[in-house]
Tab-separated table of C-alpha atoms in Angstrom:
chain	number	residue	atom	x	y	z
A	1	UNK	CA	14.989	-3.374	-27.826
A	2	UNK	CA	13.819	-7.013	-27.811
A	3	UNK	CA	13.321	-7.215	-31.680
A	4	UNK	CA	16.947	-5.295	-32.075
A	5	UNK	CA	18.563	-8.115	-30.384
A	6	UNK	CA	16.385	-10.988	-32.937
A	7	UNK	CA	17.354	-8.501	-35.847
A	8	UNK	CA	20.961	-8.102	-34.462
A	9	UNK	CA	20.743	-4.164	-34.972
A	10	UNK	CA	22.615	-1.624	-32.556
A	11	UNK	CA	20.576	1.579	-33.940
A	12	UNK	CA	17.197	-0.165	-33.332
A	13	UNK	CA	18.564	-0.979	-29.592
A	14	UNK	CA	19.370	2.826	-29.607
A	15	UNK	CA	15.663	3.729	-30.438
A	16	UNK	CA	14.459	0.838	-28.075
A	17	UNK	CA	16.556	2.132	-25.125
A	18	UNK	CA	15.382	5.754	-25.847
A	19	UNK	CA	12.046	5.073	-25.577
A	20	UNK	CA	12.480	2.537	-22.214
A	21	UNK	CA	14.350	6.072	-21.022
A	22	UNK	CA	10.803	8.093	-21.510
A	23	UNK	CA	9.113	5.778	-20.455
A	24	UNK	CA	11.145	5.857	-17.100
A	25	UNK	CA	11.154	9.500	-16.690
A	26	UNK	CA	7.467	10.050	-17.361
A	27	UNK	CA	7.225	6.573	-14.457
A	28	UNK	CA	9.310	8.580	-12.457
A	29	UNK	CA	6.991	12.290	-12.714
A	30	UNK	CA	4.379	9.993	-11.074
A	31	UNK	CA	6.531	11.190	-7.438
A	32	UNK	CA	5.653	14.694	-8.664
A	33	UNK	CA	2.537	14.268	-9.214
A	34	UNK	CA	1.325	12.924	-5.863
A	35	UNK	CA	3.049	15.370	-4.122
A	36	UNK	CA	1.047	17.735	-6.143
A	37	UNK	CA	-2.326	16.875	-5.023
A	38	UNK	CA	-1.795	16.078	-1.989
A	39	UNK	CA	-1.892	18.589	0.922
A	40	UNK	CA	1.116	20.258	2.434
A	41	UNK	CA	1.131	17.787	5.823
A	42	UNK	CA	0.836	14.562	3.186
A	43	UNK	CA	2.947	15.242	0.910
A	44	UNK	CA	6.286	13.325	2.150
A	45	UNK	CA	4.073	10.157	3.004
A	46	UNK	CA	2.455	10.545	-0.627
A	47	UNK	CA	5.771	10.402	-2.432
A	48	UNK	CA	6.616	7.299	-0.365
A	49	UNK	CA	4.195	5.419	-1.171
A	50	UNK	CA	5.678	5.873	-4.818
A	51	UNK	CA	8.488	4.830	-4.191
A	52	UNK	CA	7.533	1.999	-1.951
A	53	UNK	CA	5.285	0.851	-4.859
A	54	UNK	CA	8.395	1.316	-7.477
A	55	UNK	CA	10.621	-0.582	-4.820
A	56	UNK	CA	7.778	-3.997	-4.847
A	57	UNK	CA	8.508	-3.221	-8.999
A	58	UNK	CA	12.517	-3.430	-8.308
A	59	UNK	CA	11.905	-6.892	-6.891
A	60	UNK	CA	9.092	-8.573	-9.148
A	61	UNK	CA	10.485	-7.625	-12.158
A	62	UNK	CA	14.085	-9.377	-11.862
A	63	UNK	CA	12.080	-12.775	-10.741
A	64	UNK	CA	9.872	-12.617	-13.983
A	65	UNK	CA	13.492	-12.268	-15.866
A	66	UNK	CA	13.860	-15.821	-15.714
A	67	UNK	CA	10.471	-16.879	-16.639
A	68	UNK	CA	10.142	-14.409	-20.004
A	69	UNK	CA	13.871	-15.517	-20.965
A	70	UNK	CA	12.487	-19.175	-21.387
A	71	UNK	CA	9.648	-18.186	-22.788
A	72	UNK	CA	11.693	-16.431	-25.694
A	73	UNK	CA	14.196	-19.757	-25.670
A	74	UNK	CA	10.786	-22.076	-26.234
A	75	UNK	CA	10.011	-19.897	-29.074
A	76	UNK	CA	13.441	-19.979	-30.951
A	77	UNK	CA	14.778	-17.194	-29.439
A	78	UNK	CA	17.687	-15.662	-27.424
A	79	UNK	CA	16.667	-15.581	-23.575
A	80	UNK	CA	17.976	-11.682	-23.587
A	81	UNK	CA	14.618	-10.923	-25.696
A	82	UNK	CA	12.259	-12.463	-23.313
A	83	UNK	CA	12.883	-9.790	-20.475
A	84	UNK	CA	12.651	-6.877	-23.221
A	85	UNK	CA	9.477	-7.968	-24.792
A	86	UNK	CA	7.800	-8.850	-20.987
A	87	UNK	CA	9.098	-5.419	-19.914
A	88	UNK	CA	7.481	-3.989	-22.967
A	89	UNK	CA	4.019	-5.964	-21.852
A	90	UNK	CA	3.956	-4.856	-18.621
A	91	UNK	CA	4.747	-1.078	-19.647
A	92	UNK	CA	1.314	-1.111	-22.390
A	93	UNK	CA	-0.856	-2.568	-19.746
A	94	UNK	CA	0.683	0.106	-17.360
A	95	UNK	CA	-0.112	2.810	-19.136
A	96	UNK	CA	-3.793	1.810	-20.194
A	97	UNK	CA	-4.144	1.435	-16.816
A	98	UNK	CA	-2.963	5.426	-16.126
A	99	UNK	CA	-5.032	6.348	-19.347
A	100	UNK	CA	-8.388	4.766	-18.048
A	101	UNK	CA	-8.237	4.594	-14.308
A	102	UNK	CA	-6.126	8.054	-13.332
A	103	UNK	CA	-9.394	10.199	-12.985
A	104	UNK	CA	-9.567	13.401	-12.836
A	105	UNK	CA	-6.115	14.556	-14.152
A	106	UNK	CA	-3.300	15.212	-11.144
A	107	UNK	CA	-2.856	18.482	-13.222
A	108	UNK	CA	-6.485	19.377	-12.322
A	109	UNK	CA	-6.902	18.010	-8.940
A	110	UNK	CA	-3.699	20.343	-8.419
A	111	UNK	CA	-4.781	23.426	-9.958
A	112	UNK	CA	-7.677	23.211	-8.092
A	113	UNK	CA	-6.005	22.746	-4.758
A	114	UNK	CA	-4.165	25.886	-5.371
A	115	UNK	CA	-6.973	27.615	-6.790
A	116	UNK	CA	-7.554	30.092	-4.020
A	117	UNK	CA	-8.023	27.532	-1.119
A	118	UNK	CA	-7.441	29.070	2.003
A	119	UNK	CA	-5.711	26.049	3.274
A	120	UNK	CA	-2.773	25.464	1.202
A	121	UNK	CA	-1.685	29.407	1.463
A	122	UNK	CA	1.199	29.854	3.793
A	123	UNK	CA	0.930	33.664	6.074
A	124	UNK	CA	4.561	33.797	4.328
A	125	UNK	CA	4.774	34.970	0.158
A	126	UNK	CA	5.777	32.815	-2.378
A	127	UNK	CA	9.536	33.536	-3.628
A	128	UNK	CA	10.097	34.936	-7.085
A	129	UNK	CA	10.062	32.525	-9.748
A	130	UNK	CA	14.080	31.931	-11.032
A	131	UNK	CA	15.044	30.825	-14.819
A	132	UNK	CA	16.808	27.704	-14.782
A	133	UNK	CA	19.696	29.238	-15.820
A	134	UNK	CA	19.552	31.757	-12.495
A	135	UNK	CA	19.480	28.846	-10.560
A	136	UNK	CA	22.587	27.242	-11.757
A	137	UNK	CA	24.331	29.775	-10.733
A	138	UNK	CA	23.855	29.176	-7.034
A	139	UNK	CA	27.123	26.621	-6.194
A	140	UNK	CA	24.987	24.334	-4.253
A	141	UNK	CA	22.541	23.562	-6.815
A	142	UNK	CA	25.828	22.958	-8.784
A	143	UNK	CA	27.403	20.820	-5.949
A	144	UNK	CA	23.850	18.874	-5.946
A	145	UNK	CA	23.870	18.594	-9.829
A	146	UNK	CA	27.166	16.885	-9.791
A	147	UNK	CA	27.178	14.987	-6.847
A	148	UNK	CA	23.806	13.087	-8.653
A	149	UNK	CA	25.208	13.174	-12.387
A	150	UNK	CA	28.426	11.148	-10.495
A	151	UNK	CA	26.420	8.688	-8.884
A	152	UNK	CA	23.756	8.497	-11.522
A	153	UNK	CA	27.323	6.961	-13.481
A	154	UNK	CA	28.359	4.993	-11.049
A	155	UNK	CA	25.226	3.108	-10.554
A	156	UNK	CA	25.144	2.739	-14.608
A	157	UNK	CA	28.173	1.377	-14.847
A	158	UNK	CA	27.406	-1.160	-11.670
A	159	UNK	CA	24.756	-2.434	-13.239
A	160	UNK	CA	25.809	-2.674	-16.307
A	161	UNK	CA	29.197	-3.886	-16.193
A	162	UNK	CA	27.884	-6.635	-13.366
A	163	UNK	CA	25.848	-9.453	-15.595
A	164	UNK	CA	28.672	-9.026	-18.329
A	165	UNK	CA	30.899	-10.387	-15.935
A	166	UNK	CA	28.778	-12.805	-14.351
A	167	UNK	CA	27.692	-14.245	-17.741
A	168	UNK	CA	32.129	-14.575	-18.990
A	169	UNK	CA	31.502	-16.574	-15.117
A	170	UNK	CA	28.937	-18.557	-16.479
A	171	UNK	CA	26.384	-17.313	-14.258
A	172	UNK	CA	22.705	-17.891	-15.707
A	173	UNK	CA	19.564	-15.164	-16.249
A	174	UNK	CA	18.358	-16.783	-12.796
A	175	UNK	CA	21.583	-15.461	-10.875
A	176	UNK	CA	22.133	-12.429	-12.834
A	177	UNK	CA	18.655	-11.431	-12.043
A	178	UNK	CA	18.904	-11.943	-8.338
A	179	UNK	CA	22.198	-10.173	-8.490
């Protein structure tokens, strides 16, 4: 996305903003994954510590915005590319981090949780497995889709629609960040 905006192409941006989108979701399957191997009593503390850990993300990142925007301006660049190409840094060193240090596998450590240990089987049976299409068809799961598709836009449009304004309000990266 950074080298769309020095190029000045829209389609690159596209690819760019695909790619910061899987990025996010596979970020985001990290929740999953330590409520996975983590026992039944742990599991809700597990999954907040995630998100506690993405929350200390949601406020160091906009206070680096700043700092990468003039470091693109010192090199001849817009300040919008800074953020893109520090976002892209921190994302690489991210995921050699997973790729070296996440040892053994989540998949592993839960398939061998499950594996037959007497302390993770409930006295009550597991319910029968449902399509995905079989479960769209109860109304709450619809209800539940909606009601997070509708705020999922909401937020989008919040957060984009917010630094456009503030930037026709000559606001600078600094404020817009903090915003």
């Amino acid at each position: 996305a950074g080298a769309a905006v020095i190029v000045n192409s829209f389609a690159l941006y596209l690819g760019g903003m695909l790619l910061l989108g899987a990025a996010r979701g596979a970020s985001d399957q990290s929740r999953y994954a330590a409520a996975d191997v983590s026992p039944a009593p742990m599991r809700s503390r597990a999954v907040s510590i995630i998100v506690f850990a993405g929350t200390i993300g949601a406020v160091l990142g906009p206070l680096l915005t700043p700092i990468a925007g003039q470091a693109a301006e010192a090199r001849g660049y817009d300040q919008l590319v800074g953020p893109w190409f520090a976002n892209a840094i921190i994302m690489a060193i991210t995921l050699v981090f997973v790729f070296i240090f996440l040892r053994p596998d989540p998949r592993d450590v839960a398939k061998q949780m499950n594996a037959g240990s007497v302390e993770t089987r409930s006295a009550e049976p597991l319910p029968t497995p449902r399509s995905f299409r079989r479960v769209l068809h109860d109304p709450l799961v619809r209800a539940a889709l909606v009601a997070m598709g509708l705020a999922q836009a909401v937020m989008v449009m919040v957060m984009n629609i917010t630094p456009v304004h503030m930037t026709h309000f000559n606001h600078g990266l600094t404020d817009i960040s903090f915003v």
